[in-house]
Each structure stands twice: as structure tokens, then as C-alpha cells.
Coordinates of C-alpha atoms in Angstrom, one line a residue:
M1 CA 128.1 8.2 24.5
I2 CA 130.3 5.4 25.8
T3 CA 130.0 3.0 28.7
I4 CA 133.3 1.4 29.9
I5 CA 133.3 -1.8 31.8
Y6 CA 136.3 -3.4 33.5
S7 CA 137.1 -5.9 36.2
T8 CA 139.8 -5.1 38.7
H9 CA 141.6 -6.7 41.6
K10 CA 143.8 -3.7 42.3
D11 CA 143.6 -1.3 45.3
E12 CA 141.5 1.9 45.4
T13 CA 144.4 4.2 44.6
Y14 CA 145.2 2.3 41.4
N15 CA 141.5 2.0 40.4
N16 CA 140.9 5.7 40.8
K17 CA 144.0 6.6 38.8
F18 CA 142.9 4.2 36.0
K19 CA 139.4 5.5 36.0
Q20 CA 140.7 9.1 35.7
H21 CA 142.9 8.1 32.8
L22 CA 140.0 6.6 30.9
L23 CA 137.8 9.7 31.5
Q24 CA 140.5 12.3 30.7
S25 CA 142.0 10.6 27.7
S26 CA 138.7 9.9 26.0
G27 CA 138.0 13.4 24.7
L28 CA 134.4 12.9 25.6
K29 CA 132.2 14.3 28.3
D30 CA 129.4 11.7 28.3
I31 CA 131.1 8.6 29.7
Q32 CA 129.8 6.0 32.1
V33 CA 132.5 3.9 33.9
L34 CA 131.4 0.7 35.5
E35 CA 134.1 -0.7 37.7
Y36 CA 133.7 -4.1 39.2
V37 CA 136.0 -5.3 42.0
N38 CA 136.7 -8.9 41.4
H39 CA 139.1 -11.0 43.4
N40 CA 138.7 -14.1 41.3
Q41 CA 135.1 -14.8 42.4
Y42 CA 133.5 -13.8 39.0
A43 CA 134.3 -14.7 35.4
L44 CA 134.9 -11.8 33.1
S45 CA 131.9 -12.9 31.0
E46 CA 129.7 -12.4 34.1
I47 CA 131.2 -9.0 34.8
Y48 CA 130.8 -7.8 31.2
N49 CA 127.2 -9.1 30.9
K50 CA 126.3 -7.4 34.2
G51 CA 127.9 -4.2 32.9
V52 CA 126.0 -4.4 29.6
N53 CA 122.7 -4.7 31.5
E54 CA 123.6 -1.7 33.7
S55 CA 124.9 0.4 30.8
I56 CA 123.1 3.6 29.7
N57 CA 124.9 4.0 26.4
D58 CA 124.8 2.0 23.2
I59 CA 128.6 2.0 22.6
I60 CA 130.2 -0.4 25.1
V61 CA 133.9 -0.8 25.8
C62 CA 135.1 -3.9 27.8
C63 CA 138.8 -3.7 28.5
H64 CA 141.6 -4.8 30.7
N65 CA 142.5 -2.6 33.7
D66 CA 146.2 -2.3 32.8
I67 CA 146.0 -0.4 29.6
K68 CA 146.8 3.2 28.5
L69 CA 144.9 4.8 25.7
E70 CA 145.9 7.6 23.4
N71 CA 144.3 11.0 24.1
G72 CA 141.1 11.4 22.1
W73 CA 140.6 7.7 21.7
G74 CA 136.9 8.0 22.6
K75 CA 136.2 10.5 19.8
K76 CA 138.0 8.4 17.3
L77 CA 136.2 5.2 18.4
I78 CA 132.8 7.0 18.0
K79 CA 133.9 8.1 14.6
D80 CA 134.8 4.5 13.7
F81 CA 131.3 3.4 14.6
T82 CA 129.7 6.4 12.8
D83 CA 131.7 6.0 9.6
N84 CA 131.2 2.2 9.6
P85 CA 127.5 1.6 10.5
D86 CA 127.6 -2.0 9.2
Y87 CA 130.1 -2.9 11.9
G88 CA 128.9 -4.1 15.4
I89 CA 132.2 -5.0 17.1
I90 CA 135.6 -3.1 16.9
G91 CA 138.8 -4.0 18.6
K92 CA 142.5 -3.2 18.5
A93 CA 143.9 -6.6 17.6
G94 CA 142.4 -9.6 16.0
S95 CA 142.6 -12.4 13.4
C96 CA 141.1 -13.0 10.0
Y97 CA 141.4 -16.7 10.6
F98 CA 140.3 -19.1 13.3
P99 CA 141.8 -22.6 12.8
E100 CA 140.2 -25.9 13.8
S101 CA 142.8 -26.2 16.6
G102 CA 141.3 -23.2 18.4
V103 CA 144.7 -21.5 18.6
Y104 CA 143.8 -18.3 16.8
W105 CA 147.4 -17.0 16.5
E106 CA 148.4 -20.2 14.7
R107 CA 149.0 -18.3 11.4
M108 CA 149.9 -15.0 13.2
Q109 CA 152.3 -13.6 10.6
Y110 CA 149.7 -14.2 7.9
T111 CA 146.3 -13.4 9.4
M112 CA 146.6 -11.4 12.6
V113 CA 146.0 -7.6 12.4
G114 CA 146.3 -4.5 14.5
Q115 CA 149.0 -2.8 16.6
V116 CA 149.5 -3.1 20.4
Y117 CA 152.2 -1.5 22.4
H118 CA 153.6 -3.3 25.4
H119 CA 155.2 -1.6 28.4
P120 CA 155.5 -3.9 31.5
E121 CA 157.0 -2.2 34.6
G122 CA 160.7 -2.0 34.5
Q123 CA 161.0 -2.9 30.8
K124 CA 161.4 -0.9 27.6
K125 CA 158.3 -0.2 25.5
W126 CA 157.8 -2.2 22.3
V127 CA 155.1 -2.7 19.8
N128 CA 153.5 -5.7 18.1
N129 CA 152.7 -4.6 14.6
Y130 CA 150.5 -7.4 13.4
S131 CA 149.7 -5.2 10.4
S132 CA 150.3 -1.7 9.1
K133 CA 148.1 1.2 10.2
L134 CA 145.5 1.2 7.5
P135 CA 142.9 4.0 7.1
F136 CA 139.9 1.6 7.3
L137 CA 138.5 -1.1 9.7
I138 CA 140.1 -4.4 8.9
P139 CA 137.4 -7.1 8.8
V140 CA 138.2 -10.0 11.2
V141 CA 136.5 -13.1 12.7
T142 CA 137.6 -12.4 16.3
I143 CA 139.4 -9.8 18.4
D144 CA 141.6 -9.9 21.5
G145 CA 140.0 -9.2 24.8
L146 CA 142.5 -6.5 25.7
F147 CA 140.0 -4.0 24.2
I148 CA 136.5 -4.9 22.9
S149 CA 134.0 -2.3 21.9
F150 CA 130.6 -2.9 20.4
D151 CA 127.2 -1.3 19.7
K152 CA 124.9 -3.3 21.9
T153 CA 122.0 -2.6 19.5
K154 CA 123.8 -4.5 16.8
I155 CA 125.2 -7.6 18.5
K156 CA 123.3 -10.9 18.5
H157 CA 125.0 -12.6 21.5
L158 CA 126.3 -11.4 24.9
F159 CA 129.3 -13.1 26.6
D160 CA 129.2 -16.8 27.1
E161 CA 129.2 -17.6 30.9
T162 CA 129.4 -21.3 30.5
I163 CA 133.1 -21.7 29.6
G164 CA 136.1 -20.5 31.6
K165 CA 136.8 -17.5 33.8
F166 CA 139.5 -15.3 32.3
H167 CA 140.3 -16.9 29.0
F168 CA 138.5 -17.3 25.6
Y169 CA 135.6 -15.0 26.8
D170 CA 136.6 -12.8 23.9
H171 CA 136.3 -15.5 21.2
L172 CA 133.2 -16.9 22.8
F173 CA 131.7 -13.5 22.3
C174 CA 133.1 -12.8 18.8
V175 CA 132.6 -16.1 17.0
P176 CA 128.9 -16.6 17.6
N177 CA 128.3 -13.0 16.6
Y178 CA 130.4 -13.3 13.5
L179 CA 128.6 -16.5 12.5
D180 CA 125.3 -14.7 12.9
G181 CA 126.4 -11.9 10.6
V182 CA 127.7 -9.2 13.0
K183 CA 130.7 -7.5 11.3
I184 CA 133.9 -7.3 13.4
G185 CA 136.7 -5.0 12.7
V186 CA 140.1 -3.9 14.0
T187 CA 140.9 -0.1 14.0
S188 CA 144.2 1.7 13.8
S189 CA 142.6 5.1 14.6
F190 CA 144.1 5.3 18.1
E191 CA 147.0 3.7 20.0
I192 CA 146.8 1.3 23.0
T193 CA 149.5 0.2 25.4
H194 CA 149.3 -2.9 27.5
Q195 CA 151.2 -2.7 30.7
S196 CA 151.6 -6.5 31.1
I197 CA 152.0 -9.5 28.8
G198 CA 149.3 -12.2 28.4
Q199 CA 150.6 -15.7 29.0
P200 CA 148.5 -18.8 28.3
N201 CA 148.1 -21.0 31.4
Q202 CA 146.4 -24.2 32.2
E203 CA 143.0 -22.5 32.3
F204 CA 143.6 -21.1 28.9
W205 CA 144.2 -24.5 27.3
E206 CA 141.2 -26.0 29.1
S207 CA 139.0 -23.1 27.9
K208 CA 140.4 -23.6 24.4
D209 CA 139.4 -27.2 24.4
K210 CA 135.9 -26.5 25.6
F211 CA 135.6 -23.8 22.9
V212 CA 136.6 -26.2 20.2
E213 CA 134.2 -28.8 21.6
K214 CA 131.4 -26.3 21.3
W215 CA 132.3 -24.4 18.1
G216 CA 134.7 -26.8 16.3
G217 CA 132.1 -27.8 13.8
Q218 CA 132.1 -24.2 12.5
L219 CA 135.9 -24.0 12.2
P220 CA 138.0 -23.1 10.4
L221 CA 136.8 -19.5 9.8
D222 CA 138.7 -17.8 7.1
L223 CA 137.9 -14.2 6.1
K224 CA 140.1 -13.3 3.1
P225 CA 140.7 -9.5 2.5
Q226 CA 137.7 -7.9 0.9
Q227 CA 139.6 -5.1 -0.5
V228 CA 143.2 -4.1 -1.4
Y229 CA 144.5 -0.9 0.1
V230 CA 145.4 1.3 -2.8
P231 CA 146.6 4.8 -1.9
E232 CA 145.9 7.6 -4.3
I233 CA 149.0 8.7 -6.2
K234 CA 148.8 12.4 -6.9
E235 CA 150.9 13.3 -9.9
K236 CA 152.9 16.5 -10.2
P237 CA 155.2 17.4 -13.1
L238 CA 158.6 15.7 -12.8
K239 CA 161.4 17.9 -14.3
N240 CA 164.3 16.4 -16.3
I241 CA 162.8 12.9 -16.2
G242 CA 163.2 10.5 -19.1
K243 CA 160.7 8.2 -20.7
V244 CA 159.9 4.7 -19.6
A245 CA 160.0 1.7 -21.9
V246 CA 157.5 -0.9 -20.7
I247 CA 158.5 -4.4 -21.8
I248 CA 155.8 -7.1 -21.7
P249 CA 156.6 -10.7 -23.0
T250 CA 153.5 -12.7 -23.9
K251 CA 152.3 -15.8 -25.6
G252 CA 148.6 -15.8 -26.2
K253 CA 146.7 -15.3 -22.9
L254 CA 144.9 -12.3 -24.2
E255 CA 142.4 -12.5 -21.3
L256 CA 145.4 -11.4 -19.2
L257 CA 147.4 -9.3 -21.6
L258 CA 144.6 -6.9 -22.7
P259 CA 143.5 -6.0 -19.1
C260 CA 147.2 -5.6 -18.3
L261 CA 147.5 -3.1 -21.1
D262 CA 144.2 -1.4 -20.2
S263 CA 145.5 -0.8 -16.6
F264 CA 148.4 1.2 -17.9
Y265 CA 146.1 3.6 -19.8
T266 CA 143.6 3.7 -16.9
H267 CA 146.1 4.7 -14.2
C268 CA 149.3 6.1 -15.9
N269 CA 150.2 9.2 -17.8
T270 CA 150.7 8.1 -21.4
N271 CA 153.3 10.9 -21.9
L272 CA 155.6 9.0 -19.6
F273 CA 155.8 5.6 -21.3
D274 CA 155.7 3.5 -24.4
I275 CA 154.9 -0.2 -24.4
F276 CA 156.9 -2.9 -26.2
I277 CA 155.0 -6.2 -26.5
A278 CA 157.4 -9.1 -27.0
D279 CA 155.3 -11.9 -28.6
T280 CA 156.9 -15.3 -28.2
G281 CA 154.5 -17.5 -30.2
S282 CA 150.9 -16.4 -30.1
S283 CA 148.6 -17.8 -32.8
D284 CA 147.9 -15.7 -35.9
E285 CA 144.4 -14.9 -34.6
E286 CA 145.8 -13.8 -31.2
K287 CA 148.4 -11.6 -32.9
S288 CA 145.7 -10.1 -35.1
Q289 CA 143.8 -9.1 -31.9
I290 CA 146.9 -7.6 -30.4
K291 CA 147.4 -5.6 -33.6
D292 CA 143.8 -4.4 -33.5
Y293 CA 144.4 -3.2 -30.0
I294 CA 147.6 -1.4 -31.0
L295 CA 145.7 0.5 -33.7
L296 CA 143.7 2.2 -31.0
K297 CA 146.9 3.4 -29.2
S298 CA 149.8 5.5 -30.4
N299 CA 152.5 4.2 -28.1
I300 CA 152.6 0.4 -28.4
K301 CA 155.0 -1.7 -30.6
L302 CA 154.7 -5.4 -31.3
I303 CA 157.9 -7.3 -31.6
E304 CA 157.6 -11.0 -32.7
Y305 CA 159.9 -13.8 -31.6
N306 CA 159.9 -17.6 -32.3
Y307 CA 161.3 -18.6 -28.9
Y308 CA 160.8 -18.0 -25.2
N309 CA 163.4 -17.3 -22.5
F310 CA 162.5 -14.6 -20.1
A311 CA 166.0 -13.3 -19.6
K312 CA 167.0 -13.4 -23.3
I313 CA 163.7 -12.0 -24.6
N314 CA 164.0 -9.0 -22.3
N315 CA 167.6 -8.5 -23.1
D316 CA 167.0 -8.6 -26.9
V317 CA 164.2 -6.0 -26.6
V318 CA 166.5 -3.7 -24.7
K319 CA 169.5 -4.2 -27.0
H320 CA 167.7 -3.9 -30.3
H321 CA 164.5 -1.9 -29.8
I322 CA 165.0 0.5 -26.8
T323 CA 166.7 3.6 -28.0
N324 CA 168.4 6.3 -25.9
E325 CA 165.1 8.2 -25.9
Y326 CA 164.2 5.9 -23.0
E327 CA 165.9 6.5 -19.6
Y328 CA 164.0 3.8 -17.7
L329 CA 162.9 0.2 -18.3
L330 CA 159.8 -1.4 -16.7
F331 CA 159.8 -5.1 -16.9
C332 CA 156.2 -6.4 -16.7
N333 CA 154.5 -9.8 -16.9
N334 CA 151.5 -10.1 -19.0
D335 CA 149.4 -11.2 -16.0
I336 CA 149.9 -7.9 -14.1
K337 CA 147.0 -5.4 -13.6
L338 CA 148.0 -2.0 -12.2
L339 CA 145.8 -0.6 -9.5
N340 CA 147.3 2.9 -9.3
N341 CA 149.8 5.2 -11.0
I342 CA 152.8 2.9 -10.7
I343 CA 154.9 4.5 -13.5
Y344 CA 154.8 8.0 -11.9
G345 CA 155.3 6.5 -8.4
M346 CA 158.4 4.6 -9.4
L347 CA 159.8 7.6 -11.3
K348 CA 159.3 9.7 -8.2
V349 CA 161.4 7.2 -6.2
F350 CA 164.3 7.5 -8.7
K351 CA 163.9 11.3 -8.6
S352 CA 163.9 11.6 -4.9
K353 CA 166.7 9.1 -4.0
P354 CA 170.2 9.6 -5.2
K355 CA 171.4 6.1 -5.7
V356 CA 168.5 3.7 -6.5
G357 CA 169.1 0.4 -8.3
T358 CA 165.7 -1.3 -8.8
V359 CA 162.2 -0.3 -7.7
G360 CA 159.3 -2.7 -7.1
C361 CA 155.8 -2.5 -5.8
R362 CA 153.3 -4.4 -3.7
L363 CA 151.6 -7.3 -5.7
H364 CA 148.4 -9.1 -4.7
F365 CA 146.9 -12.5 -5.6
E366 CA 143.3 -12.5 -7.0
D367 CA 142.0 -13.2 -3.5
N368 CA 143.6 -10.0 -2.3
T369 CA 146.3 -11.7 -0.2
I370 CA 149.9 -10.7 -0.7
Q371 CA 151.9 -12.2 -3.6
H372 CA 155.0 -9.9 -3.2
N373 CA 156.2 -7.1 -0.9
G374 CA 159.9 -7.4 -1.7
V375 CA 162.3 -10.4 -1.8
F376 CA 164.1 -12.0 1.2
M377 CA 167.1 -14.2 1.2
M378 CA 167.9 -16.6 4.0
V379 CA 170.7 -19.1 4.7
N380 CA 169.7 -21.8 7.2
K381 CA 171.9 -23.9 9.5
Q382 CA 172.2 -26.6 6.8
N383 CA 173.7 -23.9 4.5
Q384 CA 170.6 -24.0 2.3
L385 CA 169.7 -20.8 0.5
R386 CA 166.1 -19.9 0.9
L387 CA 164.4 -17.3 -1.3
G388 CA 160.9 -16.0 -0.9
H389 CA 158.6 -13.1 -1.3
I390 CA 158.1 -11.0 1.8
G391 CA 154.6 -11.3 3.2
I392 CA 153.5 -13.9 0.6
G393 CA 150.1 -15.4 1.5
S394 CA 149.5 -12.8 4.3
Y395 CA 146.2 -10.9 4.5
F396 CA 147.2 -7.5 5.7
N397 CA 150.8 -7.9 6.9
Y398 CA 152.5 -5.6 4.4
S399 CA 154.5 -2.4 4.8
I400 CA 153.3 1.0 3.7
G401 CA 155.5 3.5 1.9
Q402 CA 159.1 2.9 0.8
K403 CA 161.6 0.6 2.3
S404 CA 165.0 -0.8 1.3
V405 CA 165.0 -4.5 0.3
I406 CA 167.4 -7.0 -1.2
G407 CA 165.2 -6.7 -4.3
S408 CA 161.9 -7.2 -6.1
T409 CA 160.5 -9.6 -8.6
A410 CA 160.9 -8.8 -12.3
A411 CA 157.1 -9.4 -12.7
L412 CA 157.0 -5.7 -12.3
L413 CA 160.4 -4.0 -11.8
M414 CA 161.8 -0.6 -12.9
I415 CA 165.5 0.1 -13.5
K416 CA 167.4 2.8 -15.3
K417 CA 168.4 1.6 -18.8
H418 CA 172.1 2.5 -18.4
M419 CA 172.2 0.7 -15.1
F420 CA 170.6 -2.4 -16.7
E421 CA 173.4 -2.3 -19.3
Q422 CA 176.0 -1.6 -16.6
F423 CA 174.8 -4.7 -14.6
G424 CA 175.3 -6.8 -17.7
Y425 CA 171.6 -7.3 -18.5
F426 CA 169.8 -10.4 -17.2
N427 CA 172.0 -13.5 -16.9
E428 CA 170.7 -15.7 -19.7
N429 CA 172.0 -18.9 -18.1
Y430 CA 168.9 -19.0 -15.9
T431 CA 166.2 -20.8 -17.9
T432 CA 163.3 -20.6 -15.5
C433 CA 163.9 -17.9 -12.9
F434 CA 166.4 -16.2 -10.6
E435 CA 167.8 -13.9 -13.3
D436 CA 165.9 -11.1 -11.5
V437 CA 167.4 -12.1 -8.2
E438 CA 170.9 -11.9 -9.5
L439 CA 170.1 -8.5 -11.2
N440 CA 169.0 -7.2 -7.8
L441 CA 172.1 -8.6 -6.1
K442 CA 174.3 -7.0 -8.7
S443 CA 172.7 -3.7 -7.7
V444 CA 173.6 -4.3 -4.1
V445 CA 177.1 -5.3 -4.9
L446 CA 177.6 -2.0 -6.8
N447 CA 176.3 -0.1 -3.7
Y448 CA 172.9 0.8 -5.1
E449 CA 169.7 0.7 -3.0
N450 CA 166.8 -1.4 -4.1
I451 CA 163.4 0.0 -3.1
I452 CA 160.0 -1.5 -2.6
D453 CA 157.2 1.1 -2.6
S454 CA 154.2 -0.5 -1.1
D455 CA 152.0 2.5 -1.9
L456 CA 152.3 1.3 -5.5
V457 CA 149.9 -1.6 -6.0
A458 CA 149.0 -4.2 -8.7
Y459 CA 147.5 -7.6 -9.1
H460 CA 149.6 -10.5 -10.2
L461 CA 146.7 -12.3 -11.7
E462 CA 148.0 -15.7 -12.9
S463 CA 150.3 -16.2 -9.9
Q464 CA 148.0 -18.1 -7.5
T465 CA 149.4 -21.5 -8.3
R466 CA 153.0 -20.4 -8.5
G467 CA 152.4 -18.4 -5.3
K468 CA 151.4 -21.5 -3.4
T469 CA 154.7 -23.1 -4.6
L470 CA 156.6 -20.0 -3.4
T471 CA 154.9 -20.2 0.0
N472 CA 156.0 -23.9 0.3
Q473 CA 159.5 -23.0 -0.7
Q474 CA 159.5 -20.1 1.8
N475 CA 158.3 -22.4 4.6
E476 CA 160.3 -25.5 3.9
G477 CA 163.5 -24.1 2.4
F478 CA 164.9 -25.2 -1.0
D479 CA 168.6 -25.5 -1.8
Y480 CA 169.7 -23.2 -4.6
T481 CA 173.4 -24.1 -4.3
N482 CA 173.6 -24.9 -8.0
T483 CA 172.0 -21.6 -9.2
L484 CA 172.5 -18.4 -7.2
T485 CA 175.0 -19.6 -4.5
P486 CA 178.1 -19.3 -6.7
F487 CA 177.3 -15.7 -7.4
I488 CA 176.6 -15.1 -3.7
N489 CA 179.8 -16.7 -2.6
E490 CA 181.8 -14.6 -5.0
N491 CA 180.2 -11.4 -3.6
L492 CA 179.3 -12.5 -0.1
M493 CA 181.0 -9.7 1.8
K494 CA 179.2 -7.1 -0.3
I495 CA 175.7 -8.5 0.2
K496 CA 176.0 -10.2 3.6
S497 CA 174.2 -7.4 5.4
K498 CA 171.1 -8.1 3.3
I499 CA 171.0 -11.9 4.0
I500 CA 169.2 -13.4 7.0
F501 CA 171.4 -16.0 8.7
Q502 CA 169.5 -18.5 10.9

């Protein structure tokens, strides 16, 4: 079922041991192993092409000779190909982006995917988690040569023997195939451990330059995520749980507001929430359309204001319209579109954890990249305070499940009503933003835990332009001394453990 090809410069004892590991760990009986002794006289591309020509199976694995694979890896790989017949090439680590420079890891934290363990002799084992383990093949433009598998009946090109010996053979194989329509994916279905660390040498950079000379006209390659990972949230009855008041400020923009409202009714249990629309200046025609929508629902209330200030609007709604019938508040922008049962999921977090302050979720841009996976706070050597969204702009580099964070954006944020009141509401001195950051920090100061649940997912639809600004702020660092820093200085010892100091 599988033909394994590798080049080796090791002795016979090592080679026999490695071969037995491949055979015994695969979980398959029908395996062909093609071992080629190579003391630097052949390029890897030559070895692999020779192996393909001598192979008796359609599924080929070309790998390094210093790896260890999880038991059953062969069965899982066959399943990957069987379940994804449109894919021709599958690896264990790769990139969704290939820049003009030819250095494919140039945007590593944003575009690389996969998981690779490392365990060099005499060192502790560690893992490079380029992305979380997702239950599907992640589409990429290239994969790392540590482990390359492919269906030889589906590829359009073999390995390029014209450039280099031991470097860039993987990209010279993947890129031409990708450009000719062969789908390439990275799998998390089994684990791999590399017993050495790859280090770029002079030959690497020379091969890189030749690669760019040959394929630079096709670069950059940028494969944005084609789907958002949205786990199914199975709802079970929650005992002794109060109702949620969803507060959505809006001014016009019905093309965003109405899909936002629809998403609550599509994904969430209407018995768990009521919606309060805080209109801050829509036209009469737009208000009429909102009222027509409300007539079709039994749990939406329209509240009209003649001003806009995010902090004050939300505070006023809570103070004057949210009765004690409601135990929880969900602050929500009008450009949010839920993708799963966020209300139940957030309530479940509060129910399962004893001292939760705020709960946020994973937010995506329209192009499926990350807009928010929690908030980070960093102080650099110039004493500048940098704020940003964890993972912003990344393709698949987001956490799965729940984790403790310094906080989440109020674009979609749940908190208990009595806690919001205890924290003193939003600070209305902030006229544009950061009132949500201070709210989260107040939670930390009072020893509550703020949670991001990345299994809860939504789009932040109008955030693309603002998101790019946030990315610039995250990368360059902006000084917020005149806004948040006084609060931070006052409470530094209580929140210091949550701040990253460079």
C-alpha cells in the first residue's frame, strides 16, 4: 500500500533499526522500503526520483532517516488520502505562503502549519506547534522535506534534479505541482519526531537563490484559509443558569446588523437570551426596517439614542433596561456573525469554572484569517505599552478549547451582570477604545480568570481595515502611556504576571 524511500549515510546497524521502526510502526503489512546508501554522491532529488521509478505502490513516502513515527501512522496516512481524494501531496509541516524572497518561513507565526517534535540526542524533547491539531488537512503551497507523501498517480512533476543536493528539493517538488493544480495538505492525524535540527548552510542559501531565479516570477504564493474550523457545540440543559442580555449598538449598517441578528437565531437557543438593540442614529427608514424585523421575533427590544459612545451606550442600556431577570451580559458589535452556539458555550464556561471574569471567543476576518484569539499586553524596553489581538492575521495559528488570557475584545464578550456592576461598568473616559481592556484588567485585579474559548467561533465582518491597523500596532508598538498606563501602574503588582516584558 505504501512505498517508503529514504537516503542514508548511516551504518548497517542503524539502517536496519530504522527500517524495522518504519515497518513495525506503520500498522500495515503491504509496505515496500527502498533504502539508498548515499555518502554525498547523490542529490536527494535523484534518490527520490529513482525510488519513485522503482516503487510498486501508488502512495509514496519520502522521508529523512532520523525520524520516529507514531504507531499506526501508515493506516492514518492511507485514511488521509482516502478521505481526501482531491489531495495529491500530504506532509507534516508546511506553509500557506511562499514569499518573493524564497524564505518560506518568513511569516512563520502567521502562515506555517503542522506539528513536529524534536528530540536530538542528549536533549529534552520539545515540539514546534506551528498550528493546532485540526481534524482536516490544512491546504498549503509547500511542505517540509522531513516527511513528504504523495499519490504518484496524481502529481504532475517529480523532483527537480537541476538545483542543489540536500536543500530546497522539497519546494522544487511542491511549488511546480501546486502551480499545476495539485492540492497539497498538512495532516495532524499522526505524530512525528525529528531526532536532529535542520540548520540552513551555504548550500541552502545558494539553492534558495537558484529557486527564486527559476520560480520567482510566480511568487509570492498566498493560500488564504478556505474554511474556518467550527466545532459542533452540543447543547445539554444547564441547571440554575440565568438569562443572557445581548446588547448590540448600531447606527444603520443593516447589511451587517440583520445577518448578525439572524446568526443568533440560527445557532443559539432563544430561551437563553433576549436582544437589546441600542440604535445611535439610524435613519427613519433604517429604524423602520429594524422594527419590521423585531415584529418577527419575540425577544428583541429597540432602544433609541441620539449620541454614540461605546462605553456610555452599553452602560446606559445595562443601567436602565437590563433588569435582574438577566444574570449575564453579552456585548456584541453589529458586525459580528456567529458560526456556532456561542451563548450556550459561554454559559457553560461560567458554569464549569468557579471564578470567571470575562469570556471571549475566536473571531475571524472575512478572508478566514484570525482577527482575535484573546488580547495580549506587552511592555518593551522603551517602556511602551503594546496591545494586540493574539494571532491576528494568522491563517491557522490559533488555540483550540479554553485558555486563560488577559482578556478579550468587547466586540463579543460575556460577563455576569453583577460583576460588570462590581467592576464599575465601562470607563466612559475612553472615547474610542480600551474601555474593554480596562474592564478585563479590573477582572484580573480582583482575582477573576478571563477565558477565551476558541471552540466558540464568529466572524468580525467589518474589521478588515481596523484589523490591519491592529496588526501594524502589534508589530511596531504604540505608546499608550496617556490611556491605560496610569491604571496599569496603579495595579501593576496584581496584573504583572499577565504582562509580557521584553
